[in-house]
Amino acid sequence: MTDAPSRPSAGTGPADARDFTYSVVIPVFNSEQIVATTVDRTLAVFRDAGLRHELILVNDGSEDGSWAVVSELARTTPGVVAIDLLTNYGQHHANVAGMREATGDYVITMDDDLQNPPDQALLLIERAMEGYDVVFGRFETKQAAGYRRIGSKMISMINRRVFGQPSNLTVSNFRILRRDVVTRIVTSRTAHPYITGQALMYSSQRANVDVRHDPRPVGSSNYNLVRIVRLLMTILFSYSSFPLRLGALLGFVLAGLSFLFGAYLVISRVVNDTRVPGWTSLMVLLSIFNGFSIALLSILGEYVVRTLNAVSDPVTSHVAELVRGPASEQPG
């Protein structure tokens, strides 16, 4: 690995991509039929471009023969590393596991199903050479189901609120990150990694580049509605105190309404002479205490989350096996 790359000085042209090394991290899940083709095409792109590279395949608890395919590729193909995770942790955990093994000056993350065409990674690299910390691929036409497009829009709305995503920036899982951004991500103390949000938090210069998004040639996407909802919950509850603050606000509102209701009951008792003994005082006390309880529970929840974030284990996944094949003969 070379020293961490520096941004081009003002007024100078883009840096030479051949001066740096690149790690391509690909999470693999139930892609036995397509992953070998993805690997072959990715390696061919980097070899033809004369770029020093390594390819890190992270098997995320696949239920088919994906591990057999990627481990054999790692044993026989120079520059390929295969990681088998203990169980299915999810795409972002798999990416972090791959980043921990990555040695490149830049890390590129992409899918295993060829919807991110490997040749488009060169566009990410070209844009990164202009001095950006993170470059996200912006799909010209996204080949995805309608619910996934809606989910992407919801996630973008949350990203803008939680991570300060600029309104003119489009994020995606097809991206390139500088070594210093990757280091911040893998050393951050969180039990629930979210690469996109962390990339936004740990970078200052971000950009987009238009890339192709091809249809999946084999099978269907593993990223279903349930996974999208889980990701939304991860962002909201792991990186934002918005749900707790909303609960606290509702608690205080209910407490205020309880006071008003209690006052109404007292006045009603005096004016209308309620005939049920003790009813008014009981309702007043219940209203006040319940309102206070909701507010206090919300405040305590805020402190619990802050404490959990402070003591979270940085190891978010466990590796069952790692296969590193023959040394790669790199350009230069």
Short mmCIF file of C-alpha atoms in Angstrom, two decimals:
data_model
loop_
_atom_site.label_atom_id
_atom_site.label_comp_id
_atom_site.label_asym_id
_atom_site.label_seq_id
_atom_site.Cartn_x
_atom_site.Cartn_y
_atom_site.Cartn_z
CA MET A 1 0.00 0.00 0.00
CA THR A 2 1.24 3.47 -0.86
CA ASP A 3 0.99 6.46 1.42
CA ALA A 4 -2.52 7.90 1.71
CA PRO A 5 -3.19 9.95 -1.41
CA SER A 6 -3.41 13.70 -1.13
CA ARG A 7 -5.80 15.94 -2.99
CA PRO A 8 -4.48 17.75 -6.06
CA SER A 9 -3.36 21.29 -5.31
CA ALA A 10 -5.54 24.13 -6.48
CA GLY A 11 -4.93 24.99 -10.08
CA THR A 12 -3.35 21.65 -10.92
CA GLY A 13 -4.89 18.91 -13.03
CA PRO A 14 -6.27 15.59 -11.78
CA ALA A 15 -3.92 13.08 -10.18
CA ASP A 16 -2.73 10.04 -12.13
CA ALA A 17 -4.90 7.03 -11.22
CA ARG A 18 -1.92 4.71 -11.79
CA ASP A 19 -0.13 6.23 -8.79
CA PHE A 20 -2.54 4.58 -6.37
CA THR A 21 -3.84 1.14 -5.41
CA TYR A 22 -7.49 0.10 -5.34
CA SER A 23 -9.44 -2.39 -3.25
CA VAL A 24 -12.78 -3.51 -4.65
CA VAL A 25 -15.09 -4.85 -1.93
CA ILE A 26 -18.02 -6.99 -3.08
CA PRO A 27 -20.52 -8.43 -0.57
CA VAL A 28 -21.76 -11.79 -1.84
CA PHE A 29 -25.14 -13.27 -0.97
CA ASN A 30 -26.75 -16.19 -2.81
CA SER A 31 -24.98 -15.32 -6.07
CA GLU A 32 -23.51 -18.68 -7.00
CA GLN A 33 -24.58 -18.33 -10.63
CA ILE A 34 -23.22 -14.83 -11.29
CA VAL A 35 -20.39 -14.00 -8.89
CA ALA A 36 -17.64 -15.69 -10.95
CA THR A 37 -18.60 -13.59 -13.98
CA THR A 38 -18.59 -10.46 -11.81
CA VAL A 39 -15.08 -11.28 -10.60
CA ASP A 40 -13.74 -12.03 -14.08
CA ARG A 41 -15.12 -8.81 -15.57
CA THR A 42 -13.91 -6.69 -12.64
CA LEU A 43 -10.37 -8.07 -12.78
CA ALA A 44 -10.27 -7.60 -16.56
CA VAL A 45 -11.28 -3.93 -16.25
CA PHE A 46 -8.50 -3.14 -13.77
CA ARG A 47 -5.86 -5.14 -15.64
CA ASP A 48 -6.71 -3.46 -18.95
CA ALA A 49 -6.56 -0.04 -17.28
CA GLY A 50 -3.13 -0.80 -15.79
CA LEU A 51 -4.28 -0.15 -12.22
CA ARG A 52 -2.90 -1.90 -9.14
CA HIS A 53 -5.78 -3.63 -7.43
CA GLU A 54 -7.15 -6.31 -5.17
CA LEU A 55 -10.62 -7.83 -5.08
CA ILE A 56 -12.19 -8.71 -1.71
CA LEU A 57 -15.24 -10.98 -1.79
CA VAL A 58 -17.26 -11.16 1.43
CA ASN A 59 -19.66 -14.09 1.64
CA ASP A 60 -22.47 -12.83 3.86
CA GLY A 61 -23.94 -16.11 5.04
CA SER A 62 -25.07 -17.31 1.60
CA GLU A 63 -27.40 -20.31 1.59
CA ASP A 64 -26.28 -21.58 -1.83
CA GLY A 65 -22.83 -22.53 -3.11
CA SER A 66 -21.48 -18.98 -3.25
CA TRP A 67 -18.71 -19.65 -0.71
CA ALA A 68 -17.42 -22.62 -2.67
CA VAL A 69 -17.21 -20.44 -5.77
CA VAL A 70 -15.50 -17.40 -4.19
CA SER A 71 -13.09 -19.43 -2.05
CA GLU A 72 -11.92 -21.35 -5.12
CA LEU A 73 -11.49 -18.07 -7.00
CA ALA A 74 -9.35 -16.76 -4.14
CA ARG A 75 -7.16 -19.89 -4.09
CA THR A 76 -6.48 -19.79 -7.84
CA THR A 77 -6.67 -16.12 -8.82
CA PRO A 78 -3.96 -13.59 -7.93
CA GLY A 79 -5.22 -10.51 -6.15
CA VAL A 80 -8.46 -12.08 -4.89
CA VAL A 81 -9.33 -12.43 -1.19
CA ALA A 82 -12.38 -14.35 0.04
CA ILE A 83 -13.96 -13.82 3.47
CA ASP A 84 -16.67 -16.09 4.86
CA LEU A 85 -18.73 -14.44 7.57
CA LEU A 86 -20.07 -16.57 10.40
CA THR A 87 -23.69 -15.79 9.51
CA ASN A 88 -25.75 -13.32 7.51
CA TYR A 89 -25.06 -9.89 9.00
CA GLY A 90 -26.25 -7.68 6.15
CA GLN A 91 -24.66 -5.72 3.33
CA HIS A 92 -23.19 -2.91 5.41
CA HIS A 93 -21.59 -5.30 7.91
CA ALA A 94 -20.12 -7.24 4.99
CA ASN A 95 -18.70 -4.07 3.49
CA VAL A 96 -17.03 -3.16 6.79
CA ALA A 97 -15.53 -6.67 7.03
CA GLY A 98 -14.10 -6.23 3.54
CA MET A 99 -12.78 -2.76 4.34
CA ARG A 100 -10.87 -4.14 7.32
CA GLU A 101 -8.93 -6.42 4.97
CA ALA A 102 -8.53 -3.79 2.26
CA THR A 103 -5.04 -2.38 1.70
CA GLY A 104 -5.70 0.02 -1.17
CA ASP A 105 -5.38 3.80 -1.17
CA TYR A 106 -8.98 3.82 -2.38
CA VAL A 107 -11.80 1.38 -1.69
CA ILE A 108 -14.62 0.78 -4.16
CA THR A 109 -17.82 -0.94 -3.05
CA MET A 110 -20.10 -2.58 -5.58
CA ASP A 111 -22.78 -5.27 -5.84
CA ASP A 112 -22.20 -8.89 -6.82
CA ASP A 113 -24.87 -9.10 -9.54
CA LEU A 114 -23.36 -6.96 -12.35
CA GLN A 115 -26.00 -4.26 -11.94
CA ASN A 116 -22.98 -2.09 -11.14
CA PRO A 117 -21.01 -2.65 -14.37
CA PRO A 118 -17.31 -3.07 -13.46
CA ASP A 119 -16.17 -0.78 -16.27
CA GLN A 120 -18.11 2.07 -14.63
CA ALA A 121 -15.72 1.88 -11.66
CA LEU A 122 -13.20 3.68 -13.87
CA LEU A 123 -15.56 6.67 -13.91
CA LEU A 124 -15.59 6.70 -10.11
CA ILE A 125 -11.79 6.61 -10.06
CA GLU A 126 -11.50 9.37 -12.65
CA ARG A 127 -13.76 11.63 -10.57
CA ALA A 128 -11.91 10.77 -7.33
CA MET A 129 -8.64 11.84 -8.95
CA GLU A 130 -10.00 15.41 -8.92
CA GLY A 131 -9.51 15.42 -5.15
CA TYR A 132 -12.76 14.13 -3.71
CA ASP A 133 -12.96 12.07 -0.50
CA VAL A 134 -16.02 10.13 -1.64
CA VAL A 135 -17.61 9.73 -5.06
CA PHE A 136 -21.04 8.13 -5.43
CA GLY A 137 -22.27 6.61 -8.65
CA ARG A 138 -25.46 8.33 -9.82
CA PHE A 139 -27.44 5.92 -11.95
CA GLU A 140 -28.67 7.33 -15.25
CA THR A 141 -31.61 4.89 -15.22
CA LYS A 142 -31.99 2.59 -12.25
CA GLN A 143 -33.12 -0.95 -13.01
CA ALA A 144 -35.10 -1.62 -9.83
CA ALA A 145 -38.62 -2.35 -8.63
CA GLY A 146 -40.91 0.54 -7.76
CA TYR A 147 -40.83 -0.10 -4.02
CA ARG A 148 -37.01 0.08 -4.09
CA ARG A 149 -37.12 3.49 -5.76
CA ILE A 150 -39.60 4.69 -3.13
CA GLY A 151 -37.38 3.26 -0.41
CA SER A 152 -34.35 5.03 -1.88
CA LYS A 153 -36.21 8.34 -1.78
CA MET A 154 -37.18 7.81 1.86
CA ILE A 155 -33.61 6.93 2.78
CA SER A 156 -32.35 10.06 0.99
CA MET A 157 -34.81 12.19 2.99
CA ILE A 158 -33.52 10.69 6.25
CA ASN A 159 -29.89 11.07 5.12
CA ARG A 160 -30.45 14.76 4.52
CA ARG A 161 -31.88 15.22 7.99
CA VAL A 162 -29.51 12.95 9.94
CA PHE A 163 -26.21 13.16 8.01
CA GLY A 164 -26.55 16.51 6.26
CA GLN A 165 -26.52 15.02 2.77
CA PRO A 166 -26.42 17.96 0.32
CA SER A 167 -29.58 18.34 -1.75
CA ASN A 168 -27.57 18.15 -4.98
CA LEU A 169 -25.82 14.90 -4.01
CA THR A 170 -27.21 11.46 -4.88
CA VAL A 171 -25.93 8.51 -2.85
CA SER A 172 -25.70 4.84 -3.79
CA ASN A 173 -23.90 1.64 -2.82
CA PHE A 174 -21.63 2.03 -5.87
CA ARG A 175 -18.96 4.40 -4.53
CA ILE A 176 -15.26 5.03 -4.04
CA LEU A 177 -13.77 6.16 -0.73
CA ARG A 178 -10.32 7.48 0.12
CA ARG A 179 -8.20 5.57 2.61
CA ASP A 180 -8.66 8.14 5.40
CA VAL A 181 -12.47 7.93 5.11
CA VAL A 182 -12.30 4.12 5.19
CA THR A 183 -10.10 4.21 8.30
CA ARG A 184 -12.63 6.40 10.09
CA ILE A 185 -15.45 4.04 9.16
CA VAL A 186 -13.77 0.81 10.31
CA THR A 187 -12.58 2.34 13.60
CA SER A 188 -15.87 3.99 14.50
CA ARG A 189 -17.63 2.53 17.53
CA THR A 190 -21.05 1.49 16.29
CA ALA A 191 -22.85 -1.83 16.43
CA HIS A 192 -24.89 -0.95 13.35
CA PRO A 193 -22.71 0.29 10.47
CA TYR A 194 -24.30 2.31 7.69
CA ILE A 195 -21.59 2.98 5.11
CA THR A 196 -23.40 5.73 3.22
CA GLY A 197 -24.14 7.78 6.33
CA GLN A 198 -20.67 7.22 7.77
CA ALA A 199 -19.10 8.23 4.46
CA LEU A 200 -21.07 11.48 4.64
CA MET A 201 -20.07 12.05 8.28
CA TYR A 202 -16.36 11.31 7.77
CA SER A 203 -15.73 13.26 4.57
CA SER A 204 -15.80 16.86 3.43
CA GLN A 205 -15.42 16.64 -0.35
CA ARG A 206 -18.12 14.53 -2.02
CA ALA A 207 -19.23 14.27 -5.61
CA ASN A 208 -21.35 12.33 -8.06
CA VAL A 209 -20.56 10.80 -11.40
CA ASP A 210 -23.16 9.43 -13.81
CA VAL A 211 -22.89 5.65 -14.26
CA ARG A 212 -24.84 2.89 -15.94
CA HIS A 213 -27.12 0.57 -13.99
CA ASP A 214 -27.70 -2.68 -15.87
CA PRO A 215 -30.48 -5.23 -15.37
CA ARG A 216 -29.54 -8.23 -13.24
CA PRO A 217 -28.66 -10.99 -15.75
CA VAL A 218 -29.49 -13.90 -13.42
CA GLY A 219 -32.02 -14.28 -10.62
CA SER A 220 -33.68 -11.49 -8.67
CA SER A 221 -32.47 -8.93 -6.18
CA ASN A 222 -32.01 -10.01 -2.55
CA TYR A 223 -32.73 -6.48 -1.38
CA ASN A 224 -36.43 -6.75 -0.56
CA LEU A 225 -38.93 -4.54 1.23
CA VAL A 226 -38.11 -6.03 4.65
CA ARG A 227 -34.42 -5.16 4.25
CA ILE A 228 -35.29 -1.60 3.24
CA VAL A 229 -37.47 -1.16 6.35
CA ARG A 230 -34.68 -2.59 8.53
CA LEU A 231 -32.23 -0.12 7.03
CA LEU A 232 -34.61 2.76 7.72
CA MET A 233 -34.91 1.62 11.34
CA THR A 234 -31.13 1.28 11.64
CA ILE A 235 -30.59 4.84 10.45
CA LEU A 236 -33.29 6.29 12.68
CA PHE A 237 -32.47 4.43 15.89
CA SER A 238 -28.67 4.12 15.58
CA TYR A 239 -27.68 7.50 14.19
CA SER A 240 -30.49 9.81 15.20
CA SER A 241 -32.24 10.73 18.43
CA PHE A 242 -35.26 11.96 16.46
CA PRO A 243 -37.61 9.10 17.53
CA LEU A 244 -36.73 9.66 21.20
CA ARG A 245 -37.12 13.39 20.96
CA LEU A 246 -40.45 12.92 19.21
CA GLY A 247 -41.51 10.61 22.06
CA ALA A 248 -40.33 13.17 24.62
CA LEU A 249 -42.27 15.91 22.85
CA LEU A 250 -45.41 13.79 22.82
CA GLY A 251 -44.83 13.00 26.50
CA PHE A 252 -44.61 16.66 27.43
CA VAL A 253 -47.66 17.46 25.32
CA LEU A 254 -49.61 14.70 27.07
CA ALA A 255 -48.39 15.95 30.44
CA GLY A 256 -49.63 19.44 29.58
CA LEU A 257 -52.97 18.09 28.42
CA SER A 258 -53.16 16.05 31.61
CA PHE A 259 -52.78 19.20 33.71
CA LEU A 260 -55.49 20.88 31.68
CA PHE A 261 -57.73 17.85 32.00
CA GLY A 262 -57.09 17.76 35.74
CA ALA A 263 -58.01 21.41 36.06
CA TYR A 264 -61.19 20.75 34.10
CA LEU A 265 -62.12 17.86 36.42
CA VAL A 266 -61.54 19.97 39.53
CA ILE A 267 -63.69 22.77 38.16
CA SER A 268 -66.32 20.28 37.06
CA ARG A 269 -66.32 18.76 40.54
CA VAL A 270 -66.92 22.15 42.14
CA VAL A 271 -69.50 23.39 39.62
CA ASN A 272 -71.46 20.19 38.93
CA ASP A 273 -70.98 18.52 42.30
CA THR A 274 -69.90 15.07 40.98
CA ARG A 275 -71.53 12.37 43.06
CA VAL A 276 -68.87 9.64 42.70
CA PRO A 277 -66.56 10.04 45.72
CA GLY A 278 -62.84 10.13 44.89
CA TRP A 279 -63.35 9.92 41.11
CA THR A 280 -62.09 13.44 40.39
CA SER A 281 -58.92 13.18 42.49
CA LEU A 282 -58.14 9.73 41.06
CA MET A 283 -58.45 10.90 37.44
CA VAL A 284 -56.39 14.02 38.12
CA LEU A 285 -53.57 12.04 39.72
CA LEU A 286 -53.59 9.40 36.95
CA SER A 287 -53.48 12.04 34.22
CA ILE A 288 -50.59 13.92 35.82
CA PHE A 289 -48.49 10.86 36.69
CA ASN A 290 -49.00 9.17 33.31
CA GLY A 291 -47.95 12.31 31.46
CA PHE A 292 -44.85 12.66 33.61
CA SER A 293 -44.02 8.97 33.19
CA ILE A 294 -44.06 9.19 29.39
CA ALA A 295 -41.86 12.29 29.43
CA LEU A 296 -39.35 10.78 31.89
CA LEU A 297 -39.15 7.48 30.01
CA SER A 298 -38.33 9.37 26.81
CA ILE A 299 -35.57 11.32 28.58
CA LEU A 300 -34.12 8.13 30.08
CA GLY A 301 -34.21 6.53 26.64
CA GLU A 302 -32.10 9.39 25.30
CA TYR A 303 -29.42 8.71 27.90
CA VAL A 304 -29.53 4.94 27.28
CA VAL A 305 -28.92 5.40 23.56
CA ARG A 306 -26.05 7.80 24.16
CA THR A 307 -24.49 5.29 26.58
CA LEU A 308 -24.89 2.42 24.11
CA ASN A 309 -23.24 4.46 21.37
CA ALA A 310 -20.31 5.19 23.67
CA VAL A 311 -19.65 1.56 24.60
CA SER A 312 -20.58 -0.23 21.35
CA ASP A 313 -18.21 -2.98 20.23
CA PRO A 314 -16.46 -1.89 17.00
CA VAL A 315 -16.43 -5.52 15.79
CA THR A 316 -19.74 -5.78 13.94
CA SER A 317 -19.27 -9.21 12.34
CA HIS A 318 -17.19 -12.35 12.81
CA VAL A 319 -15.15 -14.14 10.18
CA ALA A 320 -15.44 -17.91 9.90
CA GLU A 321 -12.75 -18.33 7.23
CA LEU A 322 -10.43 -16.19 5.13
CA VAL A 323 -8.77 -17.34 1.92
CA ARG A 324 -5.97 -15.30 0.38
CA GLY A 325 -4.67 -16.74 -2.86
CA PRO A 326 -1.39 -16.32 -4.77
CA ALA A 327 0.33 -12.94 -4.83
CA SER A 328 -0.88 -10.65 -7.58
CA GLU A 329 1.43 -9.43 -10.30
CA GLN A 330 0.48 -5.76 -10.39
CA PRO A 331 1.31 -3.11 -12.99
CA GLY A 332 4.20 -0.85 -12.10
#
